[in-house]
PDB file of C-alpha atoms in Angstrom:
ATOM      1  CA  MET Z  19       0.000   0.000   0.000  1.00  0.00           C
ATOM      2  CA  THR Z  20       1.610   3.243  -1.158  1.00  0.00           C
ATOM      3  CA  GLN Z  21      -0.963   5.774   0.020  1.00  0.00           C
ATOM      4  CA  THR Z  22      -0.439   7.979   3.064  1.00  0.00           C
ATOM      5  CA  LEU Z  23      -2.457   6.719   6.019  1.00  0.00           C
ATOM      6  CA  PRO Z  24      -3.899   8.760   8.893  1.00  0.00           C
ATOM      7  CA  THR Z  25      -1.711   9.120  11.979  1.00  0.00           C
ATOM      8  CA  PRO Z  26      -3.481   7.469  14.926  1.00  0.00           C
ATOM      9  CA  ARG Z  27      -2.660   7.399  18.627  1.00  0.00           C
ATOM     10  CA  GLY Z  28      -2.525   3.613  18.539  1.00  0.00           C
ATOM     11  CA  ALA Z  29       0.064   1.416  16.834  1.00  0.00           C
ATOM     12  CA  LEU Z  30       0.168   1.337  13.025  1.00  0.00           C
ATOM     13  CA  THR Z  31       2.665  -1.200  11.668  1.00  0.00           C
ATOM     14  CA  PRO Z  32       3.499  -1.658   7.959  1.00  0.00           C
ATOM     15  CA  ASN Z  33       4.007  -5.055   6.344  1.00  0.00           C
ATOM     16  CA  ARG Z  34       3.169  -6.886   9.578  1.00  0.00           C
ATOM     17  CA  PRO Z  35       3.371 -10.717   9.450  1.00  0.00           C
ATOM     18  CA  LEU Z  36       0.124 -12.259  10.705  1.00  0.00           C
ATOM     19  CA  ALA Z  37       1.039 -15.915  11.194  1.00  0.00           C
ATOM     20  CA  ASP Z  38       1.934 -15.411  14.861  1.00  0.00           C
ATOM     21  CA  LEU Z  39      -1.471 -13.800  15.465  1.00  0.00           C
ATOM     22  CA  THR Z  40      -3.471 -16.839  14.320  1.00  0.00           C
ATOM     23  CA  TRP Z  41      -3.995 -20.124  16.125  1.00  0.00           C
ATOM     24  CA  LEU Z  42      -2.939 -22.094  13.027  1.00  0.00           C
ATOM     25  CA  ARG Z  43       0.297 -20.083  12.781  1.00  0.00           C
ATOM     26  CA  VAL Z  44       0.119 -19.577   9.015  1.00  0.00           C
ATOM     27  CA  GLY Z  45      -0.273 -16.661   6.631  1.00  0.00           C
ATOM     28  CA  GLY Z  46       1.501 -13.752   5.035  1.00  0.00           C
ATOM     29  CA  PRO Z  47       1.684 -10.107   6.105  1.00  0.00           C
ATOM     30  CA  ALA Z  48      -0.893  -7.352   6.229  1.00  0.00           C
ATOM     31  CA  ASP Z  49      -0.059  -4.188   4.339  1.00  0.00           C
ATOM     32  CA  TRP Z  50      -0.806  -2.439   7.614  1.00  0.00           C
ATOM     33  CA  LEU Z  51      -1.809  -3.650  11.086  1.00  0.00           C
ATOM     34  CA  PHE Z  52      -3.678  -1.047  13.152  1.00  0.00           C
ATOM     35  CA  GLN Z  53      -4.146  -1.500  16.905  1.00  0.00           C
ATOM     36  CA  PRO Z  54      -6.283   1.445  18.032  1.00  0.00           C
ATOM     37  CA  ALA Z  55      -5.809   3.030  21.448  1.00  0.00           C
ATOM     38  CA  ASP Z  56      -9.547   3.304  22.067  1.00  0.00           C
ATOM     39  CA  GLU Z  57     -12.882   3.637  20.285  1.00  0.00           C
ATOM     40  CA  GLN Z  58     -12.380   7.304  19.400  1.00  0.00           C
ATOM     41  CA  ASP Z  59      -8.955   6.559  17.927  1.00  0.00           C
ATOM     42  CA  LEU Z  60     -10.542   3.867  15.773  1.00  0.00           C
ATOM     43  CA  ALA Z  61     -13.356   6.185  14.693  1.00  0.00           C
ATOM     44  CA  ASP Z  62     -10.980   9.012  13.789  1.00  0.00           C
ATOM     45  CA  PHE Z  63      -8.721   6.671  11.830  1.00  0.00           C
ATOM     46  CA  LEU Z  64     -11.552   5.154   9.784  1.00  0.00           C
ATOM     47  CA  ALA Z  65     -13.064   8.573   9.122  1.00  0.00           C
ATOM     48  CA  ALA Z  66      -9.753   9.802   7.677  1.00  0.00           C
ATOM     49  CA  LEU Z  67      -8.854   6.606   5.809  1.00  0.00           C
ATOM     50  CA  ASP Z  68      -9.415   6.558   2.048  1.00  0.00           C
ATOM     51  CA  PRO Z  69     -12.861   4.962   1.559  1.00  0.00           C
ATOM     52  CA  ALA Z  70     -11.350   2.737  -1.142  1.00  0.00           C
ATOM     53  CA  SER Z  71      -8.882   1.169   1.286  1.00  0.00           C
ATOM     54  CA  PRO Z  72      -9.888  -2.380   2.278  1.00  0.00           C
ATOM     55  CA  VAL Z  73     -10.353  -2.982   6.006  1.00  0.00           C
ATOM     56  CA  PHE Z  74     -10.431  -6.329   7.810  1.00  0.00           C
ATOM     57  CA  ALA Z  75     -11.275  -6.635  11.509  1.00  0.00           C
ATOM     58  CA  MET Z  76      -9.320  -9.463  13.109  1.00  0.00           C
ATOM     59  CA  GLY Z  77      -9.952 -10.993  16.504  1.00  0.00           C
ATOM     60  CA  VAL Z  78      -7.539 -13.380  18.216  1.00  0.00           C
ATOM     61  CA  GLY Z  79      -7.224 -15.507  15.082  1.00  0.00           C
ATOM     62  CA  SER Z  80      -8.881 -18.581  16.568  1.00  0.00           C
ATOM     63  CA  ASN Z  81     -11.183 -19.230  13.595  1.00  0.00           C
ATOM     64  CA  LEU Z  82      -9.041 -17.937  10.751  1.00  0.00           C
ATOM     65  CA  ILE Z  83      -6.776 -18.965   7.898  1.00  0.00           C
ATOM     66  CA  VAL Z  84      -4.727 -16.080   6.528  1.00  0.00           C
ATOM     67  CA  ARG Z  85      -3.513 -17.101   3.082  1.00  0.00           C
ATOM     68  CA  ASP Z  86       0.210 -17.149   2.361  1.00  0.00           C
ATOM     69  CA  GLY Z  87       0.148 -13.950   0.282  1.00  0.00           C
ATOM     70  CA  GLY Z  88      -1.199 -11.935   3.197  1.00  0.00           C
ATOM     71  CA  ILE Z  89      -3.913  -9.287   3.325  1.00  0.00           C
ATOM     72  CA  ARG Z  90      -4.049  -6.147   1.240  1.00  0.00           C
ATOM     73  CA  GLY Z  91      -5.229  -3.037   3.042  1.00  0.00           C
ATOM     74  CA  VAL Z  92      -5.542  -2.422   6.780  1.00  0.00           C
ATOM     75  CA  VAL Z  93      -6.062  -5.188   9.340  1.00  0.00           C
ATOM     76  CA  ILE Z  94      -7.579  -3.861  12.560  1.00  0.00           C
ATOM     77  CA  ARG Z  95      -6.903  -5.777  15.762  1.00  0.00           C
ATOM     78  CA  LEU Z  96      -8.429  -4.589  19.007  1.00  0.00           C
ATOM     79  CA  GLY Z  97      -6.419  -4.905  22.207  1.00  0.00           C
ATOM     80  CA  ARG Z  98      -6.363  -3.721  25.802  1.00  0.00           C
ATOM     81  CA  GLY Z  99      -8.618  -0.734  25.306  1.00  0.00           C
ATOM     82  CA  PHE Z 100     -11.401  -3.068  24.181  1.00  0.00           C
ATOM     83  CA  ASN Z 101     -11.385  -5.934  26.693  1.00  0.00           C
ATOM     84  CA  THR Z 102     -13.333  -4.515  29.638  1.00  0.00           C
ATOM     85  CA  ILE Z 103     -16.166  -6.499  31.239  1.00  0.00           C
ATOM     86  CA  GLU Z 104     -18.902  -4.579  33.061  1.00  0.00           C
ATOM     87  CA  ILE Z 105     -21.819  -6.108  34.968  1.00  0.00           C
ATOM     88  CA  ALA Z 106     -25.006  -4.264  35.929  1.00  0.00           C
ATOM     89  CA  GLY Z 107     -28.086  -6.088  37.154  1.00  0.00           C
ATOM     90  CA  GLU Z 108     -28.702  -8.953  34.754  1.00  0.00           C
ATOM     91  CA  THR Z 109     -26.630  -7.531  31.902  1.00  0.00           C
ATOM     92  CA  VAL Z 110     -22.995  -8.069  30.966  1.00  0.00           C
ATOM     93  CA  THR Z 111     -21.253  -5.616  28.636  1.00  0.00           C
ATOM     94  CA  ALA Z 112     -17.977  -6.886  27.234  1.00  0.00           C
ATOM     95  CA  GLY Z 113     -15.446  -5.298  24.935  1.00  0.00           C
ATOM     96  CA  ALA Z 114     -15.038  -6.984  21.575  1.00  0.00           C
ATOM     97  CA  ALA Z 115     -11.492  -8.055  22.506  1.00  0.00           C
ATOM     98  CA  ALA Z 116     -12.560  -9.701  25.772  1.00  0.00           C
ATOM     99  CA  LEU Z 117     -12.026 -13.450  25.614  1.00  0.00           C
ATOM    100  CA  ASP Z 118     -15.204 -15.535  25.646  1.00  0.00           C
ATOM    101  CA  ALA Z 119     -13.852 -17.668  28.481  1.00  0.00           C
ATOM    102  CA  HIS Z 120     -13.091 -14.605  30.627  1.00  0.00           C
ATOM    103  CA  VAL Z 121     -16.601 -13.230  30.096  1.00  0.00           C
ATOM    104  CA  ALA Z 122     -18.138 -16.555  31.112  1.00  0.00           C
ATOM    105  CA  ARG Z 123     -16.071 -16.703  34.297  1.00  0.00           C
ATOM    106  CA  ARG Z 124     -16.665 -13.085  35.311  1.00  0.00           C
ATOM    107  CA  ALA Z 125     -20.401 -13.422  34.714  1.00  0.00           C
ATOM    108  CA  ALA Z 126     -20.547 -16.630  36.749  1.00  0.00           C
ATOM    109  CA  GLU Z 127     -18.743 -14.988  39.650  1.00  0.00           C
ATOM    110  CA  ALA Z 128     -21.489 -12.343  39.596  1.00  0.00           C
ATOM    111  CA  GLY Z 129     -24.210 -14.991  39.536  1.00  0.00           C
ATOM    112  CA  LEU Z 130     -25.066 -14.635  35.832  1.00  0.00           C
ATOM    113  CA  ASP Z 131     -25.184 -17.605  33.495  1.00  0.00           C
ATOM    114  CA  LEU Z 132     -23.207 -17.161  30.282  1.00  0.00           C
ATOM    115  CA  THR Z 133     -21.461 -20.474  30.832  1.00  0.00           C
ATOM    116  CA  PHE Z 134     -21.914 -21.523  27.195  1.00  0.00           C
ATOM    117  CA  LEU Z 135     -19.119 -19.081  26.317  1.00  0.00           C
ATOM    118  CA  ARG Z 136     -16.565 -20.872  28.503  1.00  0.00           C
ATOM    119  CA  THR Z 137     -15.376 -23.393  25.911  1.00  0.00           C
ATOM    120  CA  ILE Z 138     -15.737 -21.197  22.820  1.00  0.00           C
ATOM    121  CA  PRO Z 139     -12.289 -20.142  21.574  1.00  0.00           C
ATOM    122  CA  GLY Z 140     -11.809 -16.517  20.662  1.00  0.00           C
ATOM    123  CA  SER Z 141     -13.152 -13.135  21.628  1.00  0.00           C
ATOM    124  CA  ILE Z 142     -16.579 -11.534  21.971  1.00  0.00           C
ATOM    125  CA  GLY Z 143     -16.391  -9.716  18.636  1.00  0.00           C
ATOM    126  CA  GLY Z 144     -15.937 -12.980  16.786  1.00  0.00           C
ATOM    127  CA  ALA Z 145     -18.574 -14.729  18.889  1.00  0.00           C
ATOM    128  CA  VAL Z 146     -21.146 -12.117  17.877  1.00  0.00           C
ATOM    129  CA  ARG Z 147     -20.181 -12.186  14.203  1.00  0.00           C
ATOM    130  CA  MET Z 148     -20.497 -15.988  14.102  1.00  0.00           C
ATOM    131  CA  ASN Z 149     -23.448 -16.273  16.511  1.00  0.00           C
ATOM    132  CA  ALA Z 150     -21.249 -18.704  18.392  1.00  0.00           C
ATOM    133  CA  GLY Z 151     -22.794 -21.352  20.579  1.00  0.00           C
ATOM    134  CA  CYS Z 152     -22.494 -24.751  22.181  1.00  0.00           C
ATOM    135  CA  TYR Z 153     -24.342 -27.029  24.594  1.00  0.00           C
ATOM    136  CA  GLY Z 154     -27.668 -25.753  23.230  1.00  0.00           C
ATOM    137  CA  SER Z 155     -27.060 -22.028  23.871  1.00  0.00           C
ATOM    138  CA  TYR Z 156     -26.113 -19.356  21.347  1.00  0.00           C
ATOM    139  CA  VAL Z 157     -25.168 -15.692  21.337  1.00  0.00           C
ATOM    140  CA  ALA Z 158     -28.603 -15.039  19.817  1.00  0.00           C
ATOM    141  CA  ASP Z 159     -30.244 -16.268  23.030  1.00  0.00           C
ATOM    142  CA  HIS Z 160     -28.566 -13.599  25.173  1.00  0.00           C
ATOM    143  CA  LEU Z 161     -27.435 -10.686  23.001  1.00  0.00           C
ATOM    144  CA  VAL Z 162     -29.164  -7.348  23.662  1.00  0.00           C
ATOM    145  CA  SER Z 163     -27.180  -4.976  21.445  1.00  0.00           C
ATOM    146  CA  VAL Z 164     -23.746  -4.203  20.007  1.00  0.00           C
ATOM    147  CA  ARG Z 165     -21.642  -1.096  19.574  1.00  0.00           C
ATOM    148  CA  ALA Z 166     -19.600  -0.672  16.400  1.00  0.00           C
ATOM    149  CA  VAL Z 167     -17.592   1.865  14.447  1.00  0.00           C
ATOM    150  CA  ALA Z 168     -18.798   2.190  10.865  1.00  0.00           C
ATOM    151  CA  ARG Z 169     -16.400   2.209   7.922  1.00  0.00           C
ATOM    152  CA  ASP Z 170     -16.825   5.999   7.670  1.00  0.00           C
ATOM    153  CA  GLY Z 171     -15.987   6.452  11.359  1.00  0.00           C
ATOM    154  CA  GLY Z 172     -19.538   6.876  12.605  1.00  0.00           C
ATOM    155  CA  LEU Z 173     -20.592   5.244  15.869  1.00  0.00           C
ATOM    156  CA  LEU Z 174     -23.374   2.678  15.690  1.00  0.00           C
ATOM    157  CA  ASP Z 175     -25.555   1.163  18.415  1.00  0.00           C
ATOM    158  CA  ILE Z 176     -27.326  -1.832  16.900  1.00  0.00           C
ATOM    159  CA  PRO Z 177     -30.067  -3.897  18.597  1.00  0.00           C
ATOM    160  CA  ALA Z 178     -29.574  -7.651  18.389  1.00  0.00           C
ATOM    161  CA  ALA Z 179     -32.838  -7.954  16.452  1.00  0.00           C
ATOM    162  CA  ASP Z 180     -31.262  -5.994  13.577  1.00  0.00           C
ATOM    163  CA  LEU Z 181     -28.337  -8.410  13.164  1.00  0.00           C
ATOM    164  CA  ALA Z 182     -30.349 -11.243  11.559  1.00  0.00           C
ATOM    165  CA  LEU Z 183     -28.545 -13.775  13.752  1.00  0.00           C
ATOM    166  CA  ALA Z 184     -28.686 -17.294  12.338  1.00  0.00           C
ATOM    167  CA  TYR Z 185     -26.588 -20.451  12.496  1.00  0.00           C
ATOM    168  CA  ARG Z 186     -22.958 -19.218  12.446  1.00  0.00           C
ATOM    169  CA  HIS Z 187     -24.144 -15.988  10.835  1.00  0.00           C
ATOM    170  CA  SER Z 188     -24.862 -12.315  11.473  1.00  0.00           C
ATOM    171  CA  GLU Z 189     -25.482  -9.351   9.203  1.00  0.00           C
ATOM    172  CA  LEU Z 190     -23.396  -6.300  10.070  1.00  0.00           C
ATOM    173  CA  PRO Z 191     -22.810  -3.145   8.023  1.00  0.00           C
ATOM    174  CA  PRO Z 192     -19.896  -3.739   5.594  1.00  0.00           C
ATOM    175  CA  GLY Z 193     -16.563  -2.586   6.951  1.00  0.00           C
ATOM    176  CA  CYS Z 194     -17.796  -1.907  10.477  1.00  0.00           C
ATOM    177  CA  VAL Z 195     -15.737  -2.932  13.507  1.00  0.00           C
ATOM    178  CA  LEU Z 196     -17.488  -4.245  16.607  1.00  0.00           C
ATOM    179  CA  THR Z 197     -16.232  -2.641  19.807  1.00  0.00           C
ATOM    180  CA  ARG Z 198     -18.504  -4.096  22.502  1.00  0.00           C
ATOM    181  CA  ALA Z 199     -21.595  -6.212  23.107  1.00  0.00           C
ATOM    182  CA  THR Z 200     -24.246  -6.342  25.817  1.00  0.00           C
ATOM    183  CA  PHE Z 201     -25.799  -9.625  26.947  1.00  0.00           C
ATOM    184  CA  ARG Z 202     -28.680 -10.495  29.262  1.00  0.00           C
ATOM    185  CA  ALA Z 203     -28.254 -13.583  31.419  1.00  0.00           C
ATOM    186  CA  ASN Z 204     -30.288 -15.630  33.858  1.00  0.00           C
ATOM    187  CA  ARG Z 205     -29.242 -15.732  37.488  1.00  0.00           C
ATOM    188  CA  GLY Z 206     -27.684 -18.778  39.088  1.00  0.00           C
ATOM    189  CA  GLU Z 207     -25.447 -19.927  41.892  1.00  0.00           C
ATOM    190  CA  PRO Z 208     -21.776 -19.123  41.210  1.00  0.00           C
ATOM    191  CA  ALA Z 209     -20.615 -22.468  42.605  1.00  0.00           C
ATOM    192  CA  ASP Z 210     -23.044 -24.375  40.386  1.00  0.00           C
ATOM    193  CA  MET Z 211     -21.919 -22.479  37.317  1.00  0.00           C
ATOM    194  CA  ALA Z 212     -18.255 -23.030  38.148  1.00  0.00           C
ATOM    195  CA  ALA Z 213     -18.900 -26.779  38.364  1.00  0.00           C
ATOM    196  CA  LYS Z 214     -20.851 -26.662  35.094  1.00  0.00           C
ATOM    197  CA  MET Z 215     -17.965 -24.956  33.311  1.00  0.00           C
ATOM    198  CA  GLN Z 216     -15.469 -27.476  34.660  1.00  0.00           C
ATOM    199  CA  ASP Z 217     -17.654 -30.265  33.308  1.00  0.00           C
ATOM    200  CA  GLN Z 218     -17.840 -28.543  29.917  1.00  0.00           C
ATOM    201  CA  LEU Z 219     -14.057 -28.221  29.800  1.00  0.00           C
ATOM    202  CA  ALA Z 220     -13.623 -31.893  30.645  1.00  0.00           C
ATOM    203  CA  ARG Z 221     -16.081 -32.921  27.920  1.00  0.00           C
ATOM    204  CA  ARG Z 222     -14.355 -30.682  25.389  1.00  0.00           C
ATOM    205  CA  ASP Z 223     -10.891 -31.986  26.227  1.00  0.00           C
ATOM    206  CA  ALA Z 224     -12.109 -35.564  25.968  1.00  0.00           C
ATOM    207  CA  SER Z 225     -13.539 -35.134  22.470  1.00  0.00           C
ATOM    208  CA  GLN Z 226     -11.475 -32.387  20.797  1.00  0.00           C
ATOM    209  CA  PRO Z 227      -7.766 -31.979  19.989  1.00  0.00           C
ATOM    210  CA  THR Z 228      -7.301 -29.033  22.348  1.00  0.00           C
ATOM    211  CA  ARG Z 229      -3.529 -29.533  22.569  1.00  0.00           C
ATOM    212  CA  ASP Z 230      -3.008 -29.320  18.807  1.00  0.00           C
ATOM    213  CA  ARG Z 231      -2.851 -26.300  16.473  1.00  0.00           C
ATOM    214  CA  SER Z 232      -6.350 -25.936  15.077  1.00  0.00           C
ATOM    215  CA  ALA Z 233      -8.944 -23.269  14.366  1.00  0.00           C
ATOM    216  CA  GLY Z 234     -11.832 -25.067  16.023  1.00  0.00           C
ATOM    217  CA  SER Z 235     -14.525 -26.761  13.939  1.00  0.00           C
ATOM    218  CA  THR Z 236     -13.552 -26.542  10.293  1.00  0.00           C
ATOM    219  CA  PHE Z 237     -16.963 -27.022   8.658  1.00  0.00           C
ATOM    220  CA  ARG Z 238     -20.489 -26.129   9.684  1.00  0.00           C
ATOM    221  CA  ASN Z 239     -22.934 -28.907  10.397  1.00  0.00           C
ATOM    222  CA  PRO Z 240     -24.871 -29.320   7.149  1.00  0.00           C
ATOM    223  CA  ALA Z 241     -28.437 -29.137   8.467  1.00  0.00           C
ATOM    224  CA  GLY Z 242     -30.641 -29.043  11.486  1.00  0.00           C
ATOM    225  CA  TYR Z 243     -30.575 -25.432  12.681  1.00  0.00           C
ATOM    226  CA  SER Z 244     -33.389 -22.915  12.843  1.00  0.00           C
ATOM    227  CA  SER Z 245     -33.206 -19.355  11.571  1.00  0.00           C
ATOM    228  CA  THR Z 246     -32.286 -18.148  15.073  1.00  0.00           C
ATOM    229  CA  GLY Z 247     -29.285 -20.434  15.166  1.00  0.00           C
ATOM    230  CA  ARG Z 248     -30.701 -22.862  17.723  1.00  0.00           C
ATOM    231  CA  ALA Z 249     -30.192 -26.564  17.245  1.00  0.00           C
ATOM    232  CA  ASP Z 250     -33.147 -28.522  15.877  1.00  0.00           C
ATOM    233  CA  ASP Z 251     -33.172 -31.916  17.565  1.00  0.00           C
ATOM    234  CA  SER Z 252     -35.045 -33.445  14.633  1.00  0.00           C
ATOM    235  CA  HIS Z 253     -31.747 -33.330  12.720  1.00  0.00           C
ATOM    236  CA  ASP Z 254     -28.508 -34.667  14.133  1.00  0.00           C
ATOM    237  CA  LEU Z 255     -26.285 -34.854  11.076  1.00  0.00           C
ATOM    238  CA  LYS Z 256     -22.778 -33.687  11.984  1.00  0.00           C
ATOM    239  CA  ALA Z 257     -19.919 -32.633   9.753  1.00  0.00           C
ATOM    240  CA  TRP Z 258     -17.470 -34.860  11.632  1.00  0.00           C
ATOM    241  CA  SER Z 259     -19.515 -38.002  10.920  1.00  0.00           C
ATOM    242  CA  LEU Z 260     -19.609 -37.243   7.182  1.00  0.00           C
ATOM    243  CA  ILE Z 261     -15.837 -36.693   7.144  1.00  0.00           C
ATOM    244  CA  ASP Z 262     -15.299 -39.909   9.097  1.00  0.00           C
ATOM    245  CA  ALA Z 263     -17.571 -41.866   6.753  1.00  0.00           C
ATOM    246  CA  ALA Z 264     -15.571 -40.549   3.790  1.00  0.00           C
ATOM    247  CA  GLY Z 265     -12.461 -42.156   5.309  1.00  0.00           C
ATOM    248  CA  LEU Z 266     -10.688 -38.891   6.057  1.00  0.00           C
ATOM    249  CA  ARG Z 267     -10.081 -39.138   9.796  1.00  0.00           C
ATOM    250  CA  GLY Z 268      -6.361 -38.409  10.198  1.00  0.00           C
ATOM    251  CA  HIS Z 269      -5.862 -37.673   6.482  1.00  0.00           C
ATOM    252  CA  ARG Z 270      -2.750 -35.591   5.722  1.00  0.00           C
ATOM    253  CA  LEU Z 271      -1.644 -33.217   2.998  1.00  0.00           C
ATOM    254  CA  GLY Z 272       1.844 -31.882   3.600  1.00  0.00           C
ATOM    255  CA  GLY Z 273       1.841 -30.374   7.080  1.00  0.00           C
ATOM    256  CA  ALA Z 274      -1.966 -30.233   7.236  1.00  0.00           C
ATOM    257  CA  GLN Z 275      -4.041 -32.978   8.844  1.00  0.00           C
ATOM    258  CA  MET Z 276      -7.626 -33.772   9.754  1.00  0.00           C
ATOM    259  CA  SER Z 277      -7.530 -34.712  13.422  1.00  0.00           C
ATOM    260  CA  GLU Z 278      -7.554 -38.367  14.435  1.00  0.00           C
ATOM    261  CA  LYS Z 279      -9.416 -37.416  17.606  1.00  0.00           C
ATOM    262  CA  HIS Z 280     -12.114 -35.267  15.958  1.00  0.00           C
ATOM    263  CA  PRO Z 281     -12.129 -35.353  12.142  1.00  0.00           C
ATOM    264  CA  ASN Z 282     -13.820 -31.947  11.789  1.00  0.00           C
ATOM    265  CA  PHE Z 283     -10.701 -30.268  13.189  1.00  0.00           C
ATOM    266  CA  LEU Z 284      -8.108 -29.173  10.633  1.00  0.00           C
ATOM    267  CA  LEU Z 285      -4.630 -29.164  12.179  1.00  0.00           C
ATOM    268  CA  ASN Z 286      -1.264 -27.657  11.461  1.00  0.00           C
ATOM    269  CA  ALA Z 287       0.552 -30.867  12.269  1.00  0.00           C
ATOM    270  CA  GLY Z 288       3.931 -29.257  11.670  1.00  0.00           C
ATOM    271  CA  GLY Z 289       5.153 -26.741   9.117  1.00  0.00           C
ATOM    272  CA  ALA Z 290       1.885 -26.473   7.205  1.00  0.00           C
ATOM    273  CA  THR Z 291       1.284 -23.605   4.820  1.00  0.00           C
ATOM    274  CA  ALA Z 292      -2.059 -21.866   4.496  1.00  0.00           C
ATOM    275  CA  ALA Z 293      -2.276 -23.318   0.980  1.00  0.00           C
ATOM    276  CA  GLU Z 294      -1.933 -26.865   2.337  1.00  0.00           C
ATOM    277  CA  LEU Z 295      -4.562 -26.291   5.007  1.00  0.00           C
ATOM    278  CA  GLU Z 296      -7.045 -24.845   2.539  1.00  0.00           C
ATOM    279  CA  ALA Z 297      -6.306 -27.529  -0.055  1.00  0.00           C
ATOM    280  CA  LEU Z 298      -6.919 -30.279   2.490  1.00  0.00           C
ATOM    281  CA  GLY Z 299     -10.183 -28.620   3.462  1.00  0.00           C
ATOM    282  CA  GLU Z 300     -11.283 -28.510  -0.170  1.00  0.00           C
ATOM    283  CA  LEU Z 301     -10.263 -32.154  -0.643  1.00  0.00           C
ATOM    284  CA  VAL Z 302     -12.469 -33.040   2.336  1.00  0.00           C
ATOM    285  CA  ARG Z 303     -15.376 -31.118   0.836  1.00  0.00           C
ATOM    286  CA  ASP Z 304     -14.955 -32.922  -2.507  1.00  0.00           C
ATOM    287  CA  ARG Z 305     -14.755 -36.384  -0.923  1.00  0.00           C
ATOM    288  CA  VAL Z 306     -17.747 -35.777   1.356  1.00  0.00           C
ATOM    289  CA  ARG Z 307     -19.765 -34.503  -1.593  1.00  0.00           C
ATOM    290  CA  GLU Z 308     -18.858 -37.624  -3.569  1.00  0.00           C
ATOM    291  CA  SER Z 309     -19.581 -40.051  -0.742  1.00  0.00           C
ATOM    292  CA  SER Z 310     -22.717 -38.523   0.784  1.00  0.00           C
ATOM    293  CA  GLY Z 311     -24.048 -35.788  -1.491  1.00  0.00           C
ATOM    294  CA  HIS Z 312     -23.651 -33.202   1.268  1.00  0.00           C
ATOM    295  CA  ASP Z 313     -21.874 -29.942   0.517  1.00  0.00           C
ATOM    296  CA  LEU Z 314     -19.919 -28.911   3.609  1.00  0.00           C
ATOM    297  CA  ALA Z 315     -19.585 -25.160   4.166  1.00  0.00           C
ATOM    298  CA  TRP Z 316     -16.453 -23.710   5.737  1.00  0.00           C
ATOM    299  CA  GLU Z 317     -16.830 -22.443   9.287  1.00  0.00           C
ATOM    300  CA  VAL Z 318     -13.204 -21.322   9.432  1.00  0.00           C
ATOM    301  CA  ILE Z 319     -12.830 -17.891   7.797  1.00  0.00           C
ATOM    302  CA  ARG Z 320     -10.285 -17.715   4.985  1.00  0.00           C
ATOM    303  CA  VAL Z 321      -8.907 -14.330   3.958  1.00  0.00           C
ATOM    304  CA  GLY Z 322      -6.081 -12.825   1.947  1.00  0.00           C
ATOM    305  CA  GLU Z 323      -4.242 -13.712  -1.242  1.00  0.00           C
ATOM    306  CA  PRO Z 324      -2.579 -17.004  -2.236  1.00  0.00           C
TER     307      PRO Z 324
END
């Protein structure tokens, strides 16, 4: 990027490698990485930035493949100024950079049940964008509203009802950057919720490759979810079972591998490139389509240039 960028108060780094910022540890550089000091810094920067400049908001990289050629434009990554957690009555307001697990724990300590967030990797911004959920609860069940900075620098307060939350889906204004979210939670006993979260962690560790380099579930379950994103018990078809039936549990391509423990987890088993990870994912999609007729959709976000 050759244009002159605005001068923010936060950190603006040219040609910043992104591999170390993603859980899969792959990917090329961003033209620019911007880490705003606070919401006003972000708003001022976006207002002054050429409207033609591409912008990509990046969380903690837990659900992301950055391609080997990197990302053109400005990658925005929120940090310390965006990770506060505030509790008032039955509502929890968390900065977009707050980790899901931290929000779950802090809410539980205050007697509020957002325990479903405890085992979801990543931050609140990503959880809202993907309508994240597990154990029968989803962001859509608790979200009240979000705050965001629009691409032109304007500040937006958006009710949850306007986000069209669905299974692993939300509709946000193009180019906007989430800065915080407010949730409503039911009350419960802190000790009971602590025990519940410990049980969830044990179940997760027993069934998922939590010690390996992955980006969480690679593909969405192919059916069985209502428009609100809640599971429909009349359908129980899972992506992992289709991958397993196609004979791809543990399958490798270069340094990329489908997990032996949970075949819907794509792993960097050692020295993988983004191209190998994406190619293995596409091979899985082709084989599942051939063997079952189901077309798996990526849940992992893939961005950047080859």
